[in-house]
PDB file of C-alpha atoms and ligand atoms in Angstrom:
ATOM      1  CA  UNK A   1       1.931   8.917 -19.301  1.00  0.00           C
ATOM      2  CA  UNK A   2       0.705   5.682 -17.996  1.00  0.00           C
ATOM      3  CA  UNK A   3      -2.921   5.500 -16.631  1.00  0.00           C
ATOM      4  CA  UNK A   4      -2.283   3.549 -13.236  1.00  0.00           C
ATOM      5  CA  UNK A   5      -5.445   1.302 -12.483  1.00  0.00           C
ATOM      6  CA  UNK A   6      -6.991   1.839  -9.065  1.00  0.00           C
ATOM      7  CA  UNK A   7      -9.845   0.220  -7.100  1.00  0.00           C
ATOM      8  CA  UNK A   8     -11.494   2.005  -4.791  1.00  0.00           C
ATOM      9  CA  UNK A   9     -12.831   0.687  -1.696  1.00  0.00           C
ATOM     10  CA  UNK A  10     -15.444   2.541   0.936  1.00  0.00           C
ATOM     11  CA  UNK A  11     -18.625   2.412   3.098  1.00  0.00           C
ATOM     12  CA  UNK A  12     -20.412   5.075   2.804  1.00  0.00           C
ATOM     13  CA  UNK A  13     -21.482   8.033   0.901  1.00  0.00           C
ATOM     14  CA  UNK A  14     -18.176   8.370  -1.242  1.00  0.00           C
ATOM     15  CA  UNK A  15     -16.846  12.046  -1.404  1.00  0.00           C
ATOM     16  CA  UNK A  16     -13.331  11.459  -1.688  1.00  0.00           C
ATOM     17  CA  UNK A  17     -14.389   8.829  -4.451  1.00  0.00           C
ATOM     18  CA  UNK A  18     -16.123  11.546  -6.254  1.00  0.00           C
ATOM     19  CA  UNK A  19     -13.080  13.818  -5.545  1.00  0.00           C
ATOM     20  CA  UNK A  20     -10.808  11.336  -7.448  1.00  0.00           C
ATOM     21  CA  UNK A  21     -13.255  11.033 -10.507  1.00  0.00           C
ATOM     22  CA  UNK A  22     -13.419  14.723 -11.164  1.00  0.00           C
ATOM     23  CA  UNK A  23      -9.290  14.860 -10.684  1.00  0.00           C
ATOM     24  CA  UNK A  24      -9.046  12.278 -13.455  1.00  0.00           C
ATOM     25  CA  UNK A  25     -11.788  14.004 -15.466  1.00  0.00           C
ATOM     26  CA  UNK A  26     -10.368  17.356 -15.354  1.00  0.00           C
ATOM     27  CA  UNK A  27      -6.816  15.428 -16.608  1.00  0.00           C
ATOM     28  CA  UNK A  28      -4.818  16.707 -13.279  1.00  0.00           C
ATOM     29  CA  UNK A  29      -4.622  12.741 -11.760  1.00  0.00           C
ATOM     30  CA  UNK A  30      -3.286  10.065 -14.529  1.00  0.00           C
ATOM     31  CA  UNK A  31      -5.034   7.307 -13.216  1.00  0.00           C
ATOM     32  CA  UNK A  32      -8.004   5.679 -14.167  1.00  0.00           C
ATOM     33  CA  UNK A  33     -10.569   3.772 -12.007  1.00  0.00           C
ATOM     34  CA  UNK A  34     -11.313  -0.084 -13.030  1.00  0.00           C
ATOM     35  CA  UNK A  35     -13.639  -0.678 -10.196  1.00  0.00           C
ATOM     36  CA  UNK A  36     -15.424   0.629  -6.961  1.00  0.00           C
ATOM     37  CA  UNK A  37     -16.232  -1.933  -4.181  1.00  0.00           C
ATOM     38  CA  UNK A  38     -18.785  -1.539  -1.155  1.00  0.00           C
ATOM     39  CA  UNK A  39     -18.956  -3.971   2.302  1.00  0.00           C
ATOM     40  CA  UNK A  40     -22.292  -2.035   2.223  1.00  0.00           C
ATOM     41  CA  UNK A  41     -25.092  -2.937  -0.116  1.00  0.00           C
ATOM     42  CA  UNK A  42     -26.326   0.354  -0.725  1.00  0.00           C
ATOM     43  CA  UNK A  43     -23.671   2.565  -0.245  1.00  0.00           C
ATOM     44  CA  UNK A  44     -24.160   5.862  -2.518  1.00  0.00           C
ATOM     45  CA  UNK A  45     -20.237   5.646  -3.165  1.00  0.00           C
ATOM     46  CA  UNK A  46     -21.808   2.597  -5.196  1.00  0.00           C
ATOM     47  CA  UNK A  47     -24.354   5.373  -7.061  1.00  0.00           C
ATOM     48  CA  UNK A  48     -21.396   7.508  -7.480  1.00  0.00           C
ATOM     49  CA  UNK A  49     -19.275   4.676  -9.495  1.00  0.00           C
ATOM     50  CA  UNK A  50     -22.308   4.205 -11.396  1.00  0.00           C
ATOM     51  CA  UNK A  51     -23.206   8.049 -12.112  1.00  0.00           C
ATOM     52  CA  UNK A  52     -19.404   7.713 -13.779  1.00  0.00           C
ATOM     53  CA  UNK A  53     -19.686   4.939 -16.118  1.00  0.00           C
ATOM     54  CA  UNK A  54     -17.388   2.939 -13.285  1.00  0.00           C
ATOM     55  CA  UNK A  55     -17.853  -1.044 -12.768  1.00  0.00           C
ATOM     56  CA  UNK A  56     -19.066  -1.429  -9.184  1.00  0.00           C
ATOM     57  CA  UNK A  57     -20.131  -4.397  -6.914  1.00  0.00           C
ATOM     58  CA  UNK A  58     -21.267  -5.171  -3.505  1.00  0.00           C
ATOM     59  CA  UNK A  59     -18.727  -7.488  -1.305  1.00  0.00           C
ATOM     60  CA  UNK A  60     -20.909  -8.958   1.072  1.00  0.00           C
ATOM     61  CA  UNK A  61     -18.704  -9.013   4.144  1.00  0.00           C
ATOM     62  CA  UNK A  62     -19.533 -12.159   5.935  1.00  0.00           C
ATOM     63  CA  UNK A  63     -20.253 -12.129   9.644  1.00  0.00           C
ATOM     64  CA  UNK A  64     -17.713  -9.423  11.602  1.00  0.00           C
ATOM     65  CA  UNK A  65     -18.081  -6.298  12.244  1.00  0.00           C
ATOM     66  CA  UNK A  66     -14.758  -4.524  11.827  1.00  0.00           C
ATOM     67  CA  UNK A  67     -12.990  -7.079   9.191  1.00  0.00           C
ATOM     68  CA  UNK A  68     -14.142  -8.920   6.664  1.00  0.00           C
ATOM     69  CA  UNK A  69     -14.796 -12.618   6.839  1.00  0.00           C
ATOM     70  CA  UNK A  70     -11.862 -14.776   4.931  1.00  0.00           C
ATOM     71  CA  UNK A  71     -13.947 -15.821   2.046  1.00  0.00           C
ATOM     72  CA  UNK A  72     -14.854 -11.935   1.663  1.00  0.00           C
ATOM     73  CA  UNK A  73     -11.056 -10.976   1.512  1.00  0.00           C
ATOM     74  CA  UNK A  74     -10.430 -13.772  -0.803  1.00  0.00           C
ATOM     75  CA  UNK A  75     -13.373 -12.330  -2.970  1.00  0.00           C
ATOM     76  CA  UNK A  76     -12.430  -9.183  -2.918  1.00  0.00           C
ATOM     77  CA  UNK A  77      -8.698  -9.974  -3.988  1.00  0.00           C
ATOM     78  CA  UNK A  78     -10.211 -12.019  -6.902  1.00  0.00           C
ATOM     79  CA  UNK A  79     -11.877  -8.844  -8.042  1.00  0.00           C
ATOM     80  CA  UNK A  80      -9.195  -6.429  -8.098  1.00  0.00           C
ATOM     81  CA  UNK A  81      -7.103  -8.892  -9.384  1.00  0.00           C
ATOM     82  CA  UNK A  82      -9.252  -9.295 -12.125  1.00  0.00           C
ATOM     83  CA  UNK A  83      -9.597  -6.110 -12.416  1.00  0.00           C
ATOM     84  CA  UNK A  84      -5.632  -5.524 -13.215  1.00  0.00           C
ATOM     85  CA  UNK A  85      -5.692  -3.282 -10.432  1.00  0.00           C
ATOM     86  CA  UNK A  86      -2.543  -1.440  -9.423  1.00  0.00           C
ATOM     87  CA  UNK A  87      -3.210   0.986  -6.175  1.00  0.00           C
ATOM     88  CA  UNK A  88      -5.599   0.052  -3.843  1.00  0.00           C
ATOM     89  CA  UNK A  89      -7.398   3.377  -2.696  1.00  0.00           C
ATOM     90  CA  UNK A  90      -9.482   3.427   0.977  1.00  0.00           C
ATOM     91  CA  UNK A  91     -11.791   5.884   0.625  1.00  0.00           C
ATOM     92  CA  UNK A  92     -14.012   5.842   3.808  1.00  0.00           C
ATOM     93  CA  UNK A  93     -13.827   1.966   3.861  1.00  0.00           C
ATOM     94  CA  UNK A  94     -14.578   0.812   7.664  1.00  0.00           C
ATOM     95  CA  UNK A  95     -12.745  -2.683   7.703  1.00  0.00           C
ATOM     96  CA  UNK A  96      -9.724  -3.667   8.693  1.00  0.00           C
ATOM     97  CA  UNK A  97      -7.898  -5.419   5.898  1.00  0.00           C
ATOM     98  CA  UNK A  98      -5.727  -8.705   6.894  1.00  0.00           C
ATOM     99  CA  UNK A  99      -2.738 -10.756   5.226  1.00  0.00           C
ATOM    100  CA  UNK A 100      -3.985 -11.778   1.904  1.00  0.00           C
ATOM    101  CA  UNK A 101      -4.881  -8.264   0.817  1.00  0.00           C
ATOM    102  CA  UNK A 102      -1.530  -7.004   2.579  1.00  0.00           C
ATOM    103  CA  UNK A 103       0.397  -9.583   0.794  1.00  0.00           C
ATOM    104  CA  UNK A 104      -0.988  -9.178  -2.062  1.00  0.00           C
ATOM    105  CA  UNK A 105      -0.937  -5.627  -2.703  1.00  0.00           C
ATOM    106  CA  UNK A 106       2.422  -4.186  -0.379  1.00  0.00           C
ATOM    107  CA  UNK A 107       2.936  -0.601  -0.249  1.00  0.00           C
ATOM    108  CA  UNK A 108      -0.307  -0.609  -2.894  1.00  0.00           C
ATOM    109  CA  UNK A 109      -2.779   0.168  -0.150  1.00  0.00           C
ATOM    110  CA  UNK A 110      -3.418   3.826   0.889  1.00  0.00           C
ATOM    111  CA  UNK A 111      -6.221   5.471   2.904  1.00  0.00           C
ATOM    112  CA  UNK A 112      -7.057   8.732   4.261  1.00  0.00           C
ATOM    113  CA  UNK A 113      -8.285   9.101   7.695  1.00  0.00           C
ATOM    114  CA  UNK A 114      -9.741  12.736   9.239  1.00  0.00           C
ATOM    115  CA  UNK A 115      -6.800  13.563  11.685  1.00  0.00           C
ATOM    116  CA  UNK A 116      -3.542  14.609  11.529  1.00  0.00           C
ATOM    117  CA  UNK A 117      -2.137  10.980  12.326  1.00  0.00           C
ATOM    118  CA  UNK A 118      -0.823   9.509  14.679  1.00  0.00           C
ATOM    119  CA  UNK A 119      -2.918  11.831  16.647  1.00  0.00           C
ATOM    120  CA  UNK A 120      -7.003  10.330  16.772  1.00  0.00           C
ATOM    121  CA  UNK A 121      -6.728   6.751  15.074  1.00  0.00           C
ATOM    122  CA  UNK A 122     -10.373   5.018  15.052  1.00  0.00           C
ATOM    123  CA  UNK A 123     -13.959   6.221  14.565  1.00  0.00           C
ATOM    124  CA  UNK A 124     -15.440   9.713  14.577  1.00  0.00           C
ATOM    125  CA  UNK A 125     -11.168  11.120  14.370  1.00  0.00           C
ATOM    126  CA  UNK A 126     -12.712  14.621  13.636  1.00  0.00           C
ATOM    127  CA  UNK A 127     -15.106  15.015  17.667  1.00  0.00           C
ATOM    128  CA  UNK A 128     -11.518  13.247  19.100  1.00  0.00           C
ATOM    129  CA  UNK A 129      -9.730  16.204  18.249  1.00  0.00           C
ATOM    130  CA  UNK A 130     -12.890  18.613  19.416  1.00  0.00           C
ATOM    131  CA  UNK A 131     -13.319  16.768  22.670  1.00  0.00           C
ATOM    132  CA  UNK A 132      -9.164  16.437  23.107  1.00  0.00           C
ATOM    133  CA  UNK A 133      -9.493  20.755  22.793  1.00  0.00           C
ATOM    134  CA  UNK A 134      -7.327  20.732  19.723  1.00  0.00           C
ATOM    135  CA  UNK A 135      -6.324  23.889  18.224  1.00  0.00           C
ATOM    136  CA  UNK A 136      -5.748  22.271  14.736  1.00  0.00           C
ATOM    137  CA  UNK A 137      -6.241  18.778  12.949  1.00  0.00           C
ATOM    138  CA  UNK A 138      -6.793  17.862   9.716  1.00  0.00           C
ATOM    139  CA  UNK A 139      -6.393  14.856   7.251  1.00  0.00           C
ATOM    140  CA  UNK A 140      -3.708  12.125   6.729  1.00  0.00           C
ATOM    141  CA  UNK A 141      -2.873   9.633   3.504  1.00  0.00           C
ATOM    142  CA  UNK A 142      -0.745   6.757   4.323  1.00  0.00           C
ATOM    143  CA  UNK A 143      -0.044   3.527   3.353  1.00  0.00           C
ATOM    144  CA  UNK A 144      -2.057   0.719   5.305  1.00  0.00           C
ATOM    145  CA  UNK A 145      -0.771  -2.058   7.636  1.00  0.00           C
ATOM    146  CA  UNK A 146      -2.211  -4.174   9.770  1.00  0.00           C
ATOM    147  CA  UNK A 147      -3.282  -1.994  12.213  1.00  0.00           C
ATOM    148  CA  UNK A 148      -6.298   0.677  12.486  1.00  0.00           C
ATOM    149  CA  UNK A 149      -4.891   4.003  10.648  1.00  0.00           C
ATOM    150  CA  UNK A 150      -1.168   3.193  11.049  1.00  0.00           C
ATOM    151  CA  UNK A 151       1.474   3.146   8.220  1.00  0.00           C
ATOM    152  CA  UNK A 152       3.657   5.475   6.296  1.00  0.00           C
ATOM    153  CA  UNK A 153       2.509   8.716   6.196  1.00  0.00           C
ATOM    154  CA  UNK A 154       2.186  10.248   2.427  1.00  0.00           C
ATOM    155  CA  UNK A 155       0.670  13.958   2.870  1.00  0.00           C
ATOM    156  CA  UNK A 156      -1.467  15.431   5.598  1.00  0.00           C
ATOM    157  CA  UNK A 157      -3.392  18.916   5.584  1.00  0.00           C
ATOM    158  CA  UNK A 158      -4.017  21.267   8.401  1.00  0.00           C
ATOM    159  CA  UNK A 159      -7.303  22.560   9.394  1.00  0.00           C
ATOM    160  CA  UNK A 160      -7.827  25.301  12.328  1.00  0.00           C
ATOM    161  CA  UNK A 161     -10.385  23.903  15.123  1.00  0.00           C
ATOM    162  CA  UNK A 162     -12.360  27.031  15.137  1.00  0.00           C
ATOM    163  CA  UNK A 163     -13.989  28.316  18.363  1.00  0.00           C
ATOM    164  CA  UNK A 164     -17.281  27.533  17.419  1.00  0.00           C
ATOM    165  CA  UNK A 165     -16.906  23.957  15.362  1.00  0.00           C
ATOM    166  CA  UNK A 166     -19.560  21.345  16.036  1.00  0.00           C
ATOM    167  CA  UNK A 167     -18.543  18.005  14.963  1.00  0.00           C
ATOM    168  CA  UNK A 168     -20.152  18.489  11.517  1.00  0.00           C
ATOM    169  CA  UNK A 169     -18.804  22.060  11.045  1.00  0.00           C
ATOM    170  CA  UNK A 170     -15.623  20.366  11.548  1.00  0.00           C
ATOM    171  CA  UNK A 171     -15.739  17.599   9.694  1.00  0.00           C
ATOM    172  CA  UNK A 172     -17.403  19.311   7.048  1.00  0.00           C
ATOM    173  CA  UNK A 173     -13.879  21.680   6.713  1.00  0.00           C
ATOM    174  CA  UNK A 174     -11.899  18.625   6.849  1.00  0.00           C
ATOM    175  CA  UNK A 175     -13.786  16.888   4.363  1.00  0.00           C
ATOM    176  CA  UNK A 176     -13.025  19.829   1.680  1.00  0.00           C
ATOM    177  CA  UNK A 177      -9.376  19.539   3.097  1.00  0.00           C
ATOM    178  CA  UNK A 178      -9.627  15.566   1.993  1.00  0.00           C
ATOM    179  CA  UNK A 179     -10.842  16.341  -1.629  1.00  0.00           C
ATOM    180  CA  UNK A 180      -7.856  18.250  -2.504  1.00  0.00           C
ATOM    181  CA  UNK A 181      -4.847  16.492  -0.516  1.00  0.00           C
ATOM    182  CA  UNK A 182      -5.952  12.357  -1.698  1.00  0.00           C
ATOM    183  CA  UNK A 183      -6.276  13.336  -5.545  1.00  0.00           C
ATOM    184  CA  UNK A 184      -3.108  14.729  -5.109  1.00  0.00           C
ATOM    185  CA  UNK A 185      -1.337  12.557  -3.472  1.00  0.00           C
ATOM    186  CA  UNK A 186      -2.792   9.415  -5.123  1.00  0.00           C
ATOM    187  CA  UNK A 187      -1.247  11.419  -8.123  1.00  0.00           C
ATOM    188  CA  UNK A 188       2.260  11.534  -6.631  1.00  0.00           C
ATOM    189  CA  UNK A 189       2.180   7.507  -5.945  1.00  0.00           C
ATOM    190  CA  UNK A 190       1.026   7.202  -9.523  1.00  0.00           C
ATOM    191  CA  UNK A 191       4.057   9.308 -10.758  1.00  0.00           C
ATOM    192  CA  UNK A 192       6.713   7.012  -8.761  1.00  0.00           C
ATOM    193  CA  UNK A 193       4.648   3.472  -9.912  1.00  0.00           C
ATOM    194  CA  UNK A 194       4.645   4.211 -13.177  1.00  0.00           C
ATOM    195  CA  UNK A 195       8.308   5.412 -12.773  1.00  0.00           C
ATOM    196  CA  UNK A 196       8.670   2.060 -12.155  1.00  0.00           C
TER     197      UNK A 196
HETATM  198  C1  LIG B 201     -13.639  10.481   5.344  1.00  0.00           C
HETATM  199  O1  LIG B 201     -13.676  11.610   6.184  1.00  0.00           O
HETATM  200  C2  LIG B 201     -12.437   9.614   5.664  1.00  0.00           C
HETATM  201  O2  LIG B 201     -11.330  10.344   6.065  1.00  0.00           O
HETATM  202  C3  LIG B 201     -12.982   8.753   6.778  1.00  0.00           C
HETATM  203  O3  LIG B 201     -14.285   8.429   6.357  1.00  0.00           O
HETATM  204  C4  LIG B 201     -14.809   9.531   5.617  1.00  0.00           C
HETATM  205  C5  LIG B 201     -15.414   8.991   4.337  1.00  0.00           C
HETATM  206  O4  LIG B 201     -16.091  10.010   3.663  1.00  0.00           O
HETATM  207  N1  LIG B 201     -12.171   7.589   6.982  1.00  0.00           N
HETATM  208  C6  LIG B 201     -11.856   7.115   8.179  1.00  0.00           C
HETATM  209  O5  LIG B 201     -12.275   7.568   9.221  1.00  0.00           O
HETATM  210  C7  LIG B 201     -10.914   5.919   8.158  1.00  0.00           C
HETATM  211  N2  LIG B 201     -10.529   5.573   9.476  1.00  0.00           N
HETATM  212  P1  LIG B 201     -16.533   9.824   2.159  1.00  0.00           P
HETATM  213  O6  LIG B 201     -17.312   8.507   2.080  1.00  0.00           O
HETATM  214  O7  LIG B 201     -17.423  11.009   1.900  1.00  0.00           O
HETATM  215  O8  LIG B 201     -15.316   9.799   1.281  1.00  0.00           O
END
């Protein structure tokens, strides 16, 4: 079966990234990863890319906070382009991603976000839920639009709010939650885009 060619794009310290390299190691996700990209210099999902043989770069992001500047977009499109990239995987990336990259790449964006969406959009998803006095949450892939953790939902994953969570306890059990529902579902997109 065809080997669909992702990029993956995040922030910080890259779990789900590393999730999807062991899935396509272990031969249960028939993809294969042309290149990781940061917004943040040193990002260990950067080390992680590197620790798998993966070509990886640093997008410097221009001047905003929660987007990227225009020229940064345009970069970044240029590199997955470039790339012969296919899927577009968000894998903790914190920026908003506008019309070029939308355009570009429709219904070819996913990302996963810590709550069972639409419920807890935004930052910090997982102490929403504690502080809301959930009994369960969880994790969401969808496709991305143009707004903040909105677009067709692909797969979600309950996890019980236990009595004594913390924020990290919490997130911690949703994080393990995220490792096994994005391979997975990145490997049912696969299946249909390579269906054609
Ligand atoms: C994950 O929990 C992901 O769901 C979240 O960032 C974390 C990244 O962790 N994404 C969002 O909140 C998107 N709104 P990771 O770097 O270990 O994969």
């Amino acid at each position: 079966m065809k080997r669909v060619p992702l990029g993956i794009l995040g922030s910080g310290k890259g779990s789900n990234c590393r999730a999807i390299f062991e899935s396509i190691k272990s031969g249960a996700l028939a993809a294969e990863v042309r290149v990781v990209i940061s917004d943040v210099f040193d990002a260990p999902i950067l080390d992680i890319a590197r620790e798998f043989s993966v070509p990886n770069a640093y997008l410097p992001p221009g001047r905003f906070h929660t987007r990227l500047e225009p020229q940064a977009e345009a970069d970044l499109l240029r590199m997955l382009r470039e790339a012969g990239v296919e899927l577009v995987v968000l894998a903790g990336f914190m920026r908003i991603l506008k019309s070029p990259m939308l355009e570009a790449f429709t219904r070819r964006i996913v990302n996963i976000h810590p709550s069972l969406l639409p419920k807890f959009p935004g930052l910090e998803a997982w102490k929403q839920a504690l502080v809301a006095g959930e009994k369960m949450t969880g994790c969401t892939v969808h496709y991305v639009d143009e707004q903040i953790d909105h677009g067709d939902i692909i797969a979600q994953s309950e996890v019980p709010i236990l009595p004594n969570d913390t924020p990290e306890s919490l997130h911690a059990r949703i994080q393990i939650a995220e490792h096994e529902l994005y391979p997975t579902a990145i490997g049912q997109i696969c299946r249909k885009l390579s269906a054609g």
